[in-house]
Tab-separated table of C-alpha atoms in Angstrom:
chain	number	residue	atom	x	y	z
L	1415	UNK	CA	-7.075	82.192	72.552
L	1416	UNK	CA	-5.519	81.081	68.888
L	1417	UNK	CA	-5.906	77.731	68.082
L	1418	UNK	CA	-2.064	75.976	69.029
L	1419	UNK	CA	-0.438	74.964	65.518
L	1420	UNK	CA	-0.046	71.206	66.647
L	1421	UNK	CA	-3.962	71.022	67.120
L	1422	UNK	CA	-4.026	73.441	63.739
L	1423	UNK	CA	-1.952	70.422	61.530
L	1424	UNK	CA	-3.931	68.015	62.802
L	1425	UNK	CA	-7.263	69.752	61.831
L	1426	UNK	CA	-6.128	70.017	58.093
L	1427	UNK	CA	-4.468	66.501	58.011
L	1428	UNK	CA	-7.924	65.254	59.585
L	1429	UNK	CA	-9.672	67.434	56.288
L	1430	UNK	CA	-6.627	66.718	53.816
L	1431	UNK	CA	-7.708	62.693	54.523
L	1432	UNK	CA	-11.403	63.155	53.958
L	1433	UNK	CA	-10.653	65.084	50.439
L	1434	UNK	CA	-8.110	63.120	48.990
L	1435	UNK	CA	-7.436	60.479	50.554
L	1436	UNK	CA	-4.012	60.951	51.882
L	1437	UNK	CA	-3.015	58.866	55.484
L	1438	UNK	CA	-2.931	61.777	57.619
L	1439	UNK	CA	0.727	60.737	58.913
L	1440	UNK	CA	1.889	62.446	55.198
L	1441	UNK	CA	0.944	65.185	56.640
L	1442	UNK	CA	2.811	67.393	57.797
L	1443	UNK	CA	3.551	71.344	58.302
L	1444	UNK	CA	6.752	71.848	55.177
L	1445	UNK	CA	5.284	69.456	52.736
L	1446	UNK	CA	3.399	71.214	49.454
L	1447	UNK	CA	0.085	70.939	47.715
L	1448	UNK	CA	0.825	69.769	44.540
L	1449	UNK	CA	4.496	68.856	44.767
L	1450	UNK	CA	4.131	66.476	48.248
L	1451	UNK	CA	0.131	65.690	48.793
L	1452	UNK	CA	-0.788	65.633	44.596
L	1453	UNK	CA	-3.376	68.068	45.862
L	1454	UNK	CA	-5.605	69.419	42.460
L	1455	UNK	CA	-6.994	72.719	42.186
L	1456	UNK	CA	-10.130	70.842	43.139
L	1457	UNK	CA	-9.745	69.324	45.815
L	1458	UNK	CA	-7.757	72.522	47.208
L	1459	UNK	CA	-10.576	74.647	46.824
L	1460	UNK	CA	-12.074	71.720	48.782
L	1461	UNK	CA	-9.618	71.807	51.777
L	1462	UNK	CA	-10.491	75.716	51.634
L	1463	UNK	CA	-13.828	75.409	52.542
L	1464	UNK	CA	-13.838	72.436	54.896
L	1465	UNK	CA	-10.875	74.358	56.397
L	1466	UNK	CA	-12.986	77.798	56.165
L	1467	UNK	CA	-16.034	75.670	58.837
L	1468	UNK	CA	-13.824	74.081	60.555
L	1469	UNK	CA	-12.236	77.648	62.323
L	1470	UNK	CA	-14.837	79.818	60.847
L	1471	UNK	CA	-12.967	82.219	59.002
L	1472	UNK	CA	-12.256	82.769	55.945
L	1473	UNK	CA	-9.392	82.135	53.203
L	1474	UNK	CA	-9.693	85.205	49.976
L	1475	UNK	CA	-10.075	82.830	46.862
L	1476	UNK	CA	-5.896	85.292	45.907
L	1477	UNK	CA	-4.352	83.917	49.177
L	1478	UNK	CA	-5.294	80.583	49.083
L	1479	UNK	CA	-3.705	80.148	45.346
L	1480	UNK	CA	-0.321	81.909	47.545
L	1481	UNK	CA	-0.363	78.988	50.422
L	1482	UNK	CA	1.422	76.326	48.493
L	1483	UNK	CA	2.777	74.243	52.440
L	1484	UNK	CA	0.379	72.684	54.266
L	1485	UNK	CA	3.082	75.738	57.299
L	1486	UNK	CA	1.401	78.277	54.610
L	1487	UNK	CA	-2.168	78.212	55.503
L	1488	UNK	CA	-1.527	76.413	59.180
L	1489	UNK	CA	-0.194	80.698	59.631
L	1490	UNK	CA	-2.926	82.098	58.271
L	1491	UNK	CA	-5.123	80.452	60.347
L	1492	UNK	CA	-2.475	81.617	63.708
L	1493	UNK	CA	-2.620	84.401	62.547
L	1494	UNK	CA	-6.212	85.246	61.142
L	1495	UNK	CA	-7.380	83.001	64.980
L	1496	UNK	CA	-5.538	85.504	67.621
L	1497	UNK	CA	-7.315	87.153	69.853
L	1498	UNK	CA	-9.813	85.299	69.824
L	1499	UNK	CA	-11.440	82.941	72.656
């Protein structure tokens, strides 16, 4: 079963808080990593690695560079986890 969107957002919020110190309540799907959350490139790499570990997926570097919002990452996770049990 694909991960539920709310659960994914909550999971990403936990990761973002751990990496950056930004409170989970500040992390919403429409927030931009750079403009709204002030996530730098090094922090983005750490977020990607922790996300890969948490969801058992691989996010190619080029794909991650194109993900500007929390929703972009959520949509990617949903897409690659469809059909998993």
